[in-house]
Coordinates of N, CA, C and O and ligand atoms in Angstrom, one line a residue:
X1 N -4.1 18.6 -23.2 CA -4.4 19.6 -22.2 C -3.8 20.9 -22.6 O -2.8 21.2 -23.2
X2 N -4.7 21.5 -22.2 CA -4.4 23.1 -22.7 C -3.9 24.6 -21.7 O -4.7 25.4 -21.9
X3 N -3.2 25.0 -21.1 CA -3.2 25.9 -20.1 C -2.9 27.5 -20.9 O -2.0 28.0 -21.4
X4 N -4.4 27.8 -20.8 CA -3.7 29.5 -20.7 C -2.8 30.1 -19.9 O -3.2 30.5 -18.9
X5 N -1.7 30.4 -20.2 CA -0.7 31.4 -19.0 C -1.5 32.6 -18.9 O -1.4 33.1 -17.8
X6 N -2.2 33.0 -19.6 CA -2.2 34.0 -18.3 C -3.7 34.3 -17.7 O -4.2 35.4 -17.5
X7 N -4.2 32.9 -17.7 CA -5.4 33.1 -16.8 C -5.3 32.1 -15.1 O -6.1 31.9 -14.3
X8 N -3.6 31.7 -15.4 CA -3.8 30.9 -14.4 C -3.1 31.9 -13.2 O -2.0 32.5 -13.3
X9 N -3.9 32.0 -12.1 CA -3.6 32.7 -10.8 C -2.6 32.2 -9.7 O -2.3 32.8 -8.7
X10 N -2.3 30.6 -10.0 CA -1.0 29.9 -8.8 C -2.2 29.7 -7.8 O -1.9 30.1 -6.7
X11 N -3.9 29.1 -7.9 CA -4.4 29.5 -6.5 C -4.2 27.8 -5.9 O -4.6 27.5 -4.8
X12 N -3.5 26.9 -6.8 CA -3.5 25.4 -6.6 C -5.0 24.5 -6.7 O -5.0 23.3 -6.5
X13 N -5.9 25.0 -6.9 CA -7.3 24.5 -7.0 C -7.1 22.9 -8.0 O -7.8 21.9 -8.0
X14 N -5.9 23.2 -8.8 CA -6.1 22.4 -9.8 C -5.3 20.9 -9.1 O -5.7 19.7 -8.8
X15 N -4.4 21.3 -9.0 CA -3.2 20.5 -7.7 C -4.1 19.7 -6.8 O -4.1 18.5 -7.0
X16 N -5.3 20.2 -5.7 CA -6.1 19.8 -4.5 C -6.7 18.4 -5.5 O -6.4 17.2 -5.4
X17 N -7.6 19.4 -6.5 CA -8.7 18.5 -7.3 C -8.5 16.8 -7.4 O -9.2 15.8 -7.1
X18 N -6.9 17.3 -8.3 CA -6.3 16.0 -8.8 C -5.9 14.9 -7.7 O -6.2 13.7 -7.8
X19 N -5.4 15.4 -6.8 CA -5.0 14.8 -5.7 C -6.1 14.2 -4.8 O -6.0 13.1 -4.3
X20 N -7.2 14.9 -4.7 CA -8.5 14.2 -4.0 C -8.9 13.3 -5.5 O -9.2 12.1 -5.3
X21 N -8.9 13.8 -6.5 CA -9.3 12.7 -7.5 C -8.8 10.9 -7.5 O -9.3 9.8 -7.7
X22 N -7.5 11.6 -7.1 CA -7.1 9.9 -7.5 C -6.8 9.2 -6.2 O -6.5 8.0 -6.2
X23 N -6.9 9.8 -5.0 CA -7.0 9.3 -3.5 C -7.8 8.4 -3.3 O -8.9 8.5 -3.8
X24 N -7.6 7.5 -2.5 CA -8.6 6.2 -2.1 C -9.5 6.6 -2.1 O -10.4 6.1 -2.8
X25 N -9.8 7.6 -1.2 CA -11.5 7.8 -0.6 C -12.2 8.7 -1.3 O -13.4 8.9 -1.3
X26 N -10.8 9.5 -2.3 CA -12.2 10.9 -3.3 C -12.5 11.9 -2.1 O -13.2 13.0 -2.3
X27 N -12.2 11.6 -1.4 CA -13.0 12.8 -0.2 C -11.9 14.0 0.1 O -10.8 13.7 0.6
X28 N -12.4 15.2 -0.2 CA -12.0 16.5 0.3 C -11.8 16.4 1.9 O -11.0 17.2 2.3
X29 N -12.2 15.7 2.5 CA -12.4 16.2 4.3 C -11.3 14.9 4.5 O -10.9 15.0 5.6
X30 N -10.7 14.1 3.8 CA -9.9 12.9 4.1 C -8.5 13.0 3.0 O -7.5 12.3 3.0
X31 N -8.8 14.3 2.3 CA -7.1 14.5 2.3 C -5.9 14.6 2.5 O -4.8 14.3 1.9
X32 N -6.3 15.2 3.6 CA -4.7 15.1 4.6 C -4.1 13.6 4.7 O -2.9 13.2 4.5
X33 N -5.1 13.0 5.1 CA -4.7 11.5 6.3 C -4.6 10.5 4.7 O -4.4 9.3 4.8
X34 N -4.8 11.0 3.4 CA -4.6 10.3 2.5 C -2.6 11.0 1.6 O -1.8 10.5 0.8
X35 N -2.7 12.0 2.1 CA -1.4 12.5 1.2 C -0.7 12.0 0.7 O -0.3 12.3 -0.4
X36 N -0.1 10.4 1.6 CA 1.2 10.1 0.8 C 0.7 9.0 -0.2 O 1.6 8.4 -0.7
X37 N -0.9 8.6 -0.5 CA -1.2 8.0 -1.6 C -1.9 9.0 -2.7 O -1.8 8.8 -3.9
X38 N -2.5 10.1 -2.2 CA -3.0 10.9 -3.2 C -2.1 12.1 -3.9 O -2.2 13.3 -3.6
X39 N -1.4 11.7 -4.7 CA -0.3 12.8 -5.2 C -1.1 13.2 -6.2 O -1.7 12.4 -6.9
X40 N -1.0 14.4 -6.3 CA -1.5 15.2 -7.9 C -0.6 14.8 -8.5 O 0.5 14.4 -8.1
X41 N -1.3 14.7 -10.2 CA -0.6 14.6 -11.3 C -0.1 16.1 -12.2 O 0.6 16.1 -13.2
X42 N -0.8 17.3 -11.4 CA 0.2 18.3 -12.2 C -0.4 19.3 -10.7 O -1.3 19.4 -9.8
X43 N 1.4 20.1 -11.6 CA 1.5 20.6 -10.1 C 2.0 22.1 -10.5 O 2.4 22.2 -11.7
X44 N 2.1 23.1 -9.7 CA 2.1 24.3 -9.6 C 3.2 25.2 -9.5 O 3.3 25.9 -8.5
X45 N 4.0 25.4 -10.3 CA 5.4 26.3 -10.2 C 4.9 27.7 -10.3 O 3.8 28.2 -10.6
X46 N 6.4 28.3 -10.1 CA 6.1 29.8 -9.9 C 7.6 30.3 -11.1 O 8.4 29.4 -11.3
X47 N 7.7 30.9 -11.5 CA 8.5 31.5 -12.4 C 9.5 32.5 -11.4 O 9.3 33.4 -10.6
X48 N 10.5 31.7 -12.0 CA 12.1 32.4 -11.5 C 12.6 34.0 -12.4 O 13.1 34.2 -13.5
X49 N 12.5 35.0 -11.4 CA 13.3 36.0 -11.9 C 14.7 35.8 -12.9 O 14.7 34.6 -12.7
X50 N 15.2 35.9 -13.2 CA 16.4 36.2 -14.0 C 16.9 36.8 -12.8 O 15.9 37.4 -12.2
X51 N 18.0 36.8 -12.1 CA 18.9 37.6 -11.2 C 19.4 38.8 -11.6 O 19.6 39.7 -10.9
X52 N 19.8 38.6 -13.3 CA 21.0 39.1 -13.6 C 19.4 40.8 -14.1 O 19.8 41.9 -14.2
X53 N 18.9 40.7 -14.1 CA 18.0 41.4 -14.9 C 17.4 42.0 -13.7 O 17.2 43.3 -13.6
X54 N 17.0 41.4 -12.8 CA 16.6 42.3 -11.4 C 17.3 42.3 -10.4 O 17.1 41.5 -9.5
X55 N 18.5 43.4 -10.0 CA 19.3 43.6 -9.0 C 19.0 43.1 -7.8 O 19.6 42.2 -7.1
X56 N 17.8 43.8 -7.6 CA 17.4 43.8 -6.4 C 17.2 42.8 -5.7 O 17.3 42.7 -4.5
X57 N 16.9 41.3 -6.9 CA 16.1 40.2 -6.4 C 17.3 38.9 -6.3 O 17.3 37.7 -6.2
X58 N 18.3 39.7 -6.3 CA 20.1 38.5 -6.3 C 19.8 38.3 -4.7 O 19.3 39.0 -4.0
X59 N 20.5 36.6 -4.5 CA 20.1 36.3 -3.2 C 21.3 36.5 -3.0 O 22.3 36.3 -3.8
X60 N 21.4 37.2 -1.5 CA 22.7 38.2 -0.8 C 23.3 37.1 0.6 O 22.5 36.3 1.1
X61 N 24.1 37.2 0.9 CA 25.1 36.4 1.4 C 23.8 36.0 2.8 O 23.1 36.8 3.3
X62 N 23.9 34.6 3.2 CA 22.8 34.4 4.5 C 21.3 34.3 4.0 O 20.4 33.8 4.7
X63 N 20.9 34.9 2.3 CA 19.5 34.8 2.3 C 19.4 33.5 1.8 O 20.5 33.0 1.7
X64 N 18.4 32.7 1.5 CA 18.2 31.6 1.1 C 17.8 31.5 -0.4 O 17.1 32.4 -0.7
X65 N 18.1 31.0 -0.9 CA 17.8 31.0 -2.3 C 16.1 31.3 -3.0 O 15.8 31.7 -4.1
X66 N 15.4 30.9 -1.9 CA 14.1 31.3 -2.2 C 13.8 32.9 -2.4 O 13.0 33.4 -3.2
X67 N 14.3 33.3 -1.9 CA 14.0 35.0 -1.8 C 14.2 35.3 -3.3 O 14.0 36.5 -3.6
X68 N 14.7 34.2 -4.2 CA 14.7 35.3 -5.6 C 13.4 34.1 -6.3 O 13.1 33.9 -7.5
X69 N 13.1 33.7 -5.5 CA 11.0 33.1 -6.1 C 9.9 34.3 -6.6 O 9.5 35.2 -5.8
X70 N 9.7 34.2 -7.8 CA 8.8 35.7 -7.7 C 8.3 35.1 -9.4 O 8.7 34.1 -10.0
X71 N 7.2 36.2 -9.8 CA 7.0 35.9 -10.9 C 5.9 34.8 -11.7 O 5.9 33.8 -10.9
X72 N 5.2 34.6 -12.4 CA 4.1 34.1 -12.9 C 4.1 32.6 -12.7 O 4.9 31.8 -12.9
X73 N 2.5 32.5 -12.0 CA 2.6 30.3 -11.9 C 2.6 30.2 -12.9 O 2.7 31.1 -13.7
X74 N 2.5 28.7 -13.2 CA 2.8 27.8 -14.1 C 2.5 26.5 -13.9 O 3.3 25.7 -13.4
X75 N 0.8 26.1 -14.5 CA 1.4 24.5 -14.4 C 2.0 23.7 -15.0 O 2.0 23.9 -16.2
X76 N 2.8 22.4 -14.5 CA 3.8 21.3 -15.1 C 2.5 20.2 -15.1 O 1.8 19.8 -14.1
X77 N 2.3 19.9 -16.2 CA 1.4 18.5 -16.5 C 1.2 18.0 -17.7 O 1.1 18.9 -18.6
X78 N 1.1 16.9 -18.1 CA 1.2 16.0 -19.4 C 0.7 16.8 -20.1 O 0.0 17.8 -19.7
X79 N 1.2 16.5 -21.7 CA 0.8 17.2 -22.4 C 0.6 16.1 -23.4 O 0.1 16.6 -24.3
X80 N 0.7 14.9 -23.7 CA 0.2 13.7 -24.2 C 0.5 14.0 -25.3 O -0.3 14.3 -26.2
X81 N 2.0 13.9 -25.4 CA 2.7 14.5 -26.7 C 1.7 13.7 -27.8 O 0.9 12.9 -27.5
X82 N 2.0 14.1 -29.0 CA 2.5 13.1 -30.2 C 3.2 12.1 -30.4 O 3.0 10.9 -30.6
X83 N 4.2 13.0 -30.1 CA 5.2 11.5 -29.8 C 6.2 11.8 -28.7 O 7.1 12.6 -28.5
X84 N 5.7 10.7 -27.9 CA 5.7 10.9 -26.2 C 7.2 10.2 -26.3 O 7.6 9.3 -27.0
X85 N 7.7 10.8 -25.4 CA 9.3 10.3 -25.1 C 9.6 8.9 -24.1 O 10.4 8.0 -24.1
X86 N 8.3 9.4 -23.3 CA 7.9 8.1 -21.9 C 7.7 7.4 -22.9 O 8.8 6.9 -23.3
X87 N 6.8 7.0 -23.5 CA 6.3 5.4 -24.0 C 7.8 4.9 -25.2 O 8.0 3.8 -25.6
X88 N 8.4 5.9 -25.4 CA 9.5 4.9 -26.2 C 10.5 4.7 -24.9 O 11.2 3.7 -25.1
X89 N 10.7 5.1 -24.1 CA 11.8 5.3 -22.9 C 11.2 3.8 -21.9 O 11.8 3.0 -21.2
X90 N 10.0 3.7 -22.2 CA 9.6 2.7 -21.1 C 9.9 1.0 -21.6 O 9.2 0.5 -22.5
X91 N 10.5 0.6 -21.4 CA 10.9 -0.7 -21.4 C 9.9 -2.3 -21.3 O 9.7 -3.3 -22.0
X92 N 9.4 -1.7 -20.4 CA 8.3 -2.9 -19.7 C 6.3 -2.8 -20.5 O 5.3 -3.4 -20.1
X93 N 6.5 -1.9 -21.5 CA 5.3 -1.9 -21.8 C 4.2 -0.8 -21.0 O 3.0 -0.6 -21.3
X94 N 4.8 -0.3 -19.9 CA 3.4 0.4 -18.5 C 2.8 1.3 -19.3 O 1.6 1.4 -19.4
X95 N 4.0 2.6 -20.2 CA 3.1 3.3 -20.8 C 2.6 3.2 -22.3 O 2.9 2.2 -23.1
X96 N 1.9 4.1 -22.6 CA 1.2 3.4 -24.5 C 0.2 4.8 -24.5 O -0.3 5.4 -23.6
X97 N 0.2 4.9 -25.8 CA -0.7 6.3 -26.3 C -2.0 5.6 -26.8 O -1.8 4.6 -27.6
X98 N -3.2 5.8 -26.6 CA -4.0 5.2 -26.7 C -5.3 6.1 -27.8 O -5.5 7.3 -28.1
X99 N -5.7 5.3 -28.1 CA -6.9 6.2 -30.1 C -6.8 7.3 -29.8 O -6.4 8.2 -30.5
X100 N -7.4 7.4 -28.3 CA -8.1 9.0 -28.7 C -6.7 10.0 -28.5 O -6.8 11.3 -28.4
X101 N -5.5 9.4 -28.3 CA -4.2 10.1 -28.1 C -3.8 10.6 -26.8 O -3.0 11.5 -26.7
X102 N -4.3 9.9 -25.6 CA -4.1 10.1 -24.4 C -2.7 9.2 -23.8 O -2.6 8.1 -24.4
X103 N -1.8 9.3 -23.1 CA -0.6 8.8 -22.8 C -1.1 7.7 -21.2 O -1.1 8.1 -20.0
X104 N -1.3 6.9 -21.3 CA -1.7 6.4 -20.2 C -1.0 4.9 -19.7 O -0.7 3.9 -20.3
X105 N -1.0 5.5 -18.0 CA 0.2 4.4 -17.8 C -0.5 2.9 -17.2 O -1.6 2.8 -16.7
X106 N 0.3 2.0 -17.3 CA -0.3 0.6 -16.2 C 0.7 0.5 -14.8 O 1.9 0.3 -14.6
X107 N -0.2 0.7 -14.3 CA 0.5 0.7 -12.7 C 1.2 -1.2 -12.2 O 2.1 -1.6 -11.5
X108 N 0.5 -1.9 -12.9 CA 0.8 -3.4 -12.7 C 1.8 -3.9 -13.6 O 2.0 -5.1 -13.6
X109 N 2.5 -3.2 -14.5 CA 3.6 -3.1 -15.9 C 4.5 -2.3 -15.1 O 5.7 -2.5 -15.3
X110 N 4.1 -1.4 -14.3 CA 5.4 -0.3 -14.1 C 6.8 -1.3 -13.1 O 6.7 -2.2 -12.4
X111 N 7.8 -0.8 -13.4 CA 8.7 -1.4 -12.4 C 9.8 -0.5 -11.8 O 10.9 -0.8 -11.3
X112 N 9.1 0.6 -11.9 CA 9.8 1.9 -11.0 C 11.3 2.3 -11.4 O 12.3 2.4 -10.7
X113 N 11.1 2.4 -13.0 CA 13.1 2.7 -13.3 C 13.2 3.6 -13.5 O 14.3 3.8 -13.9
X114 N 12.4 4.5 -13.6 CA 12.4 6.2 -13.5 C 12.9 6.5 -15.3 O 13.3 7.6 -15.6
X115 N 12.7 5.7 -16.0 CA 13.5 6.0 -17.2 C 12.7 7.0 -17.6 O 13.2 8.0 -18.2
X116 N 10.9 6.8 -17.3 CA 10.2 7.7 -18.4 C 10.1 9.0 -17.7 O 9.4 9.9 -18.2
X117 N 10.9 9.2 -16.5 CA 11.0 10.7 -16.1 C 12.0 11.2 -16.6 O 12.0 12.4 -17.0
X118 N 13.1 10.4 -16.8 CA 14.3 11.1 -17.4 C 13.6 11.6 -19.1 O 13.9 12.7 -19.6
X119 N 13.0 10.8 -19.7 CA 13.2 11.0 -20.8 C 12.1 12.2 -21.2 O 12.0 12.7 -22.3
X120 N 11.4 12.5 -20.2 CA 10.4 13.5 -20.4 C 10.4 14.8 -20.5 O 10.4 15.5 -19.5
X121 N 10.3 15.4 -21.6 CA 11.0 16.6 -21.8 C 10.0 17.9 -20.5 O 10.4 19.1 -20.3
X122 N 9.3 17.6 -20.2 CA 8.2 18.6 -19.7 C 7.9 18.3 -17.7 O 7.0 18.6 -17.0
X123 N 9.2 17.8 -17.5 CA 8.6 16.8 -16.1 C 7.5 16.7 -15.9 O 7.0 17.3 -14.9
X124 N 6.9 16.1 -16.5 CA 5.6 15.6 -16.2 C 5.3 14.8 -15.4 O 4.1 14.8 -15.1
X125 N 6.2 13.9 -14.8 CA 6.1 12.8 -14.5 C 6.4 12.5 -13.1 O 7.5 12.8 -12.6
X126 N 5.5 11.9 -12.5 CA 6.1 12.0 -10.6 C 6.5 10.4 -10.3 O 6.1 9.4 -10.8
X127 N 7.5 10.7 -9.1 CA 7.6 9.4 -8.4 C 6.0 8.9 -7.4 O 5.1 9.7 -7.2
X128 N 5.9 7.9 -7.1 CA 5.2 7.1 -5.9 C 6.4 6.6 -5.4 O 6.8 5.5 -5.8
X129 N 6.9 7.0 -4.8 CA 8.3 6.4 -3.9 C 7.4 5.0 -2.6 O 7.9 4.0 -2.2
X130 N 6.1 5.5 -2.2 CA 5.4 4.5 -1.7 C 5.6 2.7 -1.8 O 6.0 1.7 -1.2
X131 N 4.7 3.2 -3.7 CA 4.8 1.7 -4.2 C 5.9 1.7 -5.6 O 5.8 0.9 -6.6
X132 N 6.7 2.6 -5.3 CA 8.1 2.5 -6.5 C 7.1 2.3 -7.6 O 7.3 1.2 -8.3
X133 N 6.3 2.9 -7.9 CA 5.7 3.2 -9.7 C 5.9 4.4 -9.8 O 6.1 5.2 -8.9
X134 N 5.8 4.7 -11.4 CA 5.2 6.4 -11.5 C 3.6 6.7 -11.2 O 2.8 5.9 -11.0
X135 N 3.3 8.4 -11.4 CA 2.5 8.8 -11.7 C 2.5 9.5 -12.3 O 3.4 10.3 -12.1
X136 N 1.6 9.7 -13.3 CA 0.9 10.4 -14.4 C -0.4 11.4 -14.6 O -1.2 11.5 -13.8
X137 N -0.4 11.8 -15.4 CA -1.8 12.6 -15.9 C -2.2 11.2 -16.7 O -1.5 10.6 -17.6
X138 N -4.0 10.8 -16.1 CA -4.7 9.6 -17.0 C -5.9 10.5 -17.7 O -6.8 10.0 -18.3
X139 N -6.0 11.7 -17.5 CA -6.7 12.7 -18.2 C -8.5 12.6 -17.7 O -9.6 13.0 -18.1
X140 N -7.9 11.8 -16.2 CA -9.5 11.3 -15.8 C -10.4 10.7 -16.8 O -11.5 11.2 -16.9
X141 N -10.1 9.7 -17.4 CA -10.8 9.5 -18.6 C -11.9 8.5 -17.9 O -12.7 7.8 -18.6
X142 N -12.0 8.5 -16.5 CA -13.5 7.7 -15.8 C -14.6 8.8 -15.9 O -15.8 8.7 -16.0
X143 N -13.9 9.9 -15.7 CA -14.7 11.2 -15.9 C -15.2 11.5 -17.3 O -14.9 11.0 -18.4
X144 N -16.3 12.7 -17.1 CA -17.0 13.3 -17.8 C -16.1 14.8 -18.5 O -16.3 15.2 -19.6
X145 N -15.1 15.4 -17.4 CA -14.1 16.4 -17.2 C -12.9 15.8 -16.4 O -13.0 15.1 -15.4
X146 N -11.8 16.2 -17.1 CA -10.9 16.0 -15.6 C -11.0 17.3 -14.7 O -11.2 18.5 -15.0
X147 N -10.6 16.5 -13.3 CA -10.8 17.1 -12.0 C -10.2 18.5 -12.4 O -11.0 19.5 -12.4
X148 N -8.8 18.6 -12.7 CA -8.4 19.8 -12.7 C -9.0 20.9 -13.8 O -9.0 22.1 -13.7
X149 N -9.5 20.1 -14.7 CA -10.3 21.6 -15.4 C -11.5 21.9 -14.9 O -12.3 22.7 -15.4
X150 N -11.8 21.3 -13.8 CA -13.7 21.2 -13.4 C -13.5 22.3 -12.5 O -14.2 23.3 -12.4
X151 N -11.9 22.0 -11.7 CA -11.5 22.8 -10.7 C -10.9 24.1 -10.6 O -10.7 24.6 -9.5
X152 N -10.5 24.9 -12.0 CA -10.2 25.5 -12.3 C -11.2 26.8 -12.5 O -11.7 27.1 -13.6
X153 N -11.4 27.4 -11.4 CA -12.1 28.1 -11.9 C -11.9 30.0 -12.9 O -12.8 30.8 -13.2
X154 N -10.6 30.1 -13.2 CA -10.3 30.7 -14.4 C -10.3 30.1 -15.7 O -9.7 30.8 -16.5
X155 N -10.8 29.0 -16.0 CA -11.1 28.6 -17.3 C -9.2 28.5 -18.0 O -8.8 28.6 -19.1
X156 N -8.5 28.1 -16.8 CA -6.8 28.4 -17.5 C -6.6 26.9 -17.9 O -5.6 26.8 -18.5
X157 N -7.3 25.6 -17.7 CA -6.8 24.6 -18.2 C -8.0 23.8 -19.1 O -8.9 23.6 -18.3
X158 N -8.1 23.5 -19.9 CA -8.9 23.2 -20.9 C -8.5 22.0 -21.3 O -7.4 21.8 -20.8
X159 N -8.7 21.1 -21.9 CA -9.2 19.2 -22.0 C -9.0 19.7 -23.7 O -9.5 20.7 -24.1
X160 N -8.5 18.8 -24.4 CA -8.7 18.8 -25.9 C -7.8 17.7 -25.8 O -6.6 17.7 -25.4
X161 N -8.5 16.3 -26.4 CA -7.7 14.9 -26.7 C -8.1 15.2 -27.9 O -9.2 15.7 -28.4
X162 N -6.8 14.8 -28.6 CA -6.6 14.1 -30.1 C -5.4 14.6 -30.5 O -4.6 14.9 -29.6
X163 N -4.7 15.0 -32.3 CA -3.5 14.5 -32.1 C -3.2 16.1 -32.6 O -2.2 16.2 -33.3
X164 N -3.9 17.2 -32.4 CA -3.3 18.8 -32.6 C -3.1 19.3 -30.8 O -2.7 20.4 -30.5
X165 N -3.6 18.1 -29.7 CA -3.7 19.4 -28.6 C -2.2 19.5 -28.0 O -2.4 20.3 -27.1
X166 N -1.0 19.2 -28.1 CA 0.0 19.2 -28.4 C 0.5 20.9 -28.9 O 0.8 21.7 -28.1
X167 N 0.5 20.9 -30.3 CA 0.9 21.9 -30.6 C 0.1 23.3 -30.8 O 0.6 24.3 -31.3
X168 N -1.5 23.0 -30.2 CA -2.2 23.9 -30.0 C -1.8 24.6 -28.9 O -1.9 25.8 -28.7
X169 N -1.1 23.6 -28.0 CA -0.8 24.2 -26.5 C 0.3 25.1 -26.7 O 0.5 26.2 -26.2
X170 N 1.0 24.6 -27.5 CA 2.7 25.6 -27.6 C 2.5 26.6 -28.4 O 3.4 27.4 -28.4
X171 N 1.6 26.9 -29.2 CA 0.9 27.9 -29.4 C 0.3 28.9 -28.3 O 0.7 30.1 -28.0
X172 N -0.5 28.2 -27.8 CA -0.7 29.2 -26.6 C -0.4 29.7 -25.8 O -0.8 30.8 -25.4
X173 N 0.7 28.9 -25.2 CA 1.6 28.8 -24.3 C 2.9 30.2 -24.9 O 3.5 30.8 -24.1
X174 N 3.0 30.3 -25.9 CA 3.7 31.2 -26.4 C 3.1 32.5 -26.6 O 3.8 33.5 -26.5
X175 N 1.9 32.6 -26.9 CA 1.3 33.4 -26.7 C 0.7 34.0 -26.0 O -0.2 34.8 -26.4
X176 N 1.0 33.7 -24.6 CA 0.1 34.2 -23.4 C 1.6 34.5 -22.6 O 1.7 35.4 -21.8
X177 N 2.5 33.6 -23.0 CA 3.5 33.8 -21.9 C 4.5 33.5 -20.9 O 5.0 34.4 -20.3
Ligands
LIG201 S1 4.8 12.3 -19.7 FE1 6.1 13.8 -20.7 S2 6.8 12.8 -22.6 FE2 5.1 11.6 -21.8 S3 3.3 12.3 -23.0 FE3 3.4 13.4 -21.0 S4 4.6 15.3 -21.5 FE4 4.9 13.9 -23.2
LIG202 S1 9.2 3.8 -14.3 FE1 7.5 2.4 -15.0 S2 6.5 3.6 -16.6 FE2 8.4 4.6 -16.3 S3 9.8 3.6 -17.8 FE3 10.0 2.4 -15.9 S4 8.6 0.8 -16.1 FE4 8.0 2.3 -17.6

């Protein structure tokens, strides 16, 4: 997976997609009443000022720490390393990199030890505190596109499986920003 920084706008389109993707029912209008089983697999940060660099934006005695939130989104989502830190971290077999170089997990292997979040350099990786497994980016591979690039409509996340989209990303990603 690929994200241009700086075509992505923080509008969360990608976040909804994914989350209605992997929800029981697939349905936009049944969202809500699905939340605590439909978690997105990548999710939407915002970029932290430096304090020390913007006076203005230091959080002052009584403000809450949020007030120094500001600054460029960013999504957090698999990046189906090379060489993935989860699948050597995982114990039980759940995760495994598969031909076309996709990182994908087994929900019926998993046994909820959080190791492959710790070892994940990119947090990529979410709890299901529901059914104590993780969740992951499976790159929608029942699909034709994954959700979040279909859903994207600034063209900021792009699909490239195989074994350069990795360091094509950190390329980009450094060059955008
Ligand atoms: S979950 Fe993390 S370590 Fe595993 S493939 Fe994705 S980015 Fe790499
Ligand atoms: S939480 Fe599941 S997938 Fe992650 S290391 Fe443990 S068994 Fe493997």
């Amino acid at each position: 997976m690929i994200v241009k920084l700086d075509k992505c706008i923080g509008c969360r389109s990608c976040e909804i997609a994914c989350a209605r993707e992997h929800s029981p029912s697939k349905s936009g209008e049944r969202i809500t009443a699905d939340t605590r089983k439909a978690l997105s697999r990548i999710s939407i940060r915002t970029g932290l000022t430096n304090p020390t660099d913007a006076p203005e934006m230091r959080p002052r005695k009584g403000k809450s720490k949020t007030a120094i939130t500001t600054g460029k989104a960013y999504p957090i989502r698999c990046r189906h390393c090379d060489d993935p830190k989860c699948v050597e971290a995982c114990m039980s077999g759940a995760l495994i990199k598969n031909e076309e170089g996709a990182v994908i997990h087994d929900p019926d292997k998993c046994v909820g030890c959080w190791m492959c979040i710790m070892a994940c350099p990119y947090g990529a990786i979410k709890r299901d505190l529901e059914n104590k497994i993780i969740v992951k980016c499976d790159l929608c591979l029942h699909r034709d596109t994954p959700a979040c690039v279909e859903a994207c409509k600034t063209g900021a996340i792009v699909c490239i499986v195989g074994e350069k989209s990795e360091r094509q990303n950190e390329s980009i990603a450094e060059g955008s920003g």
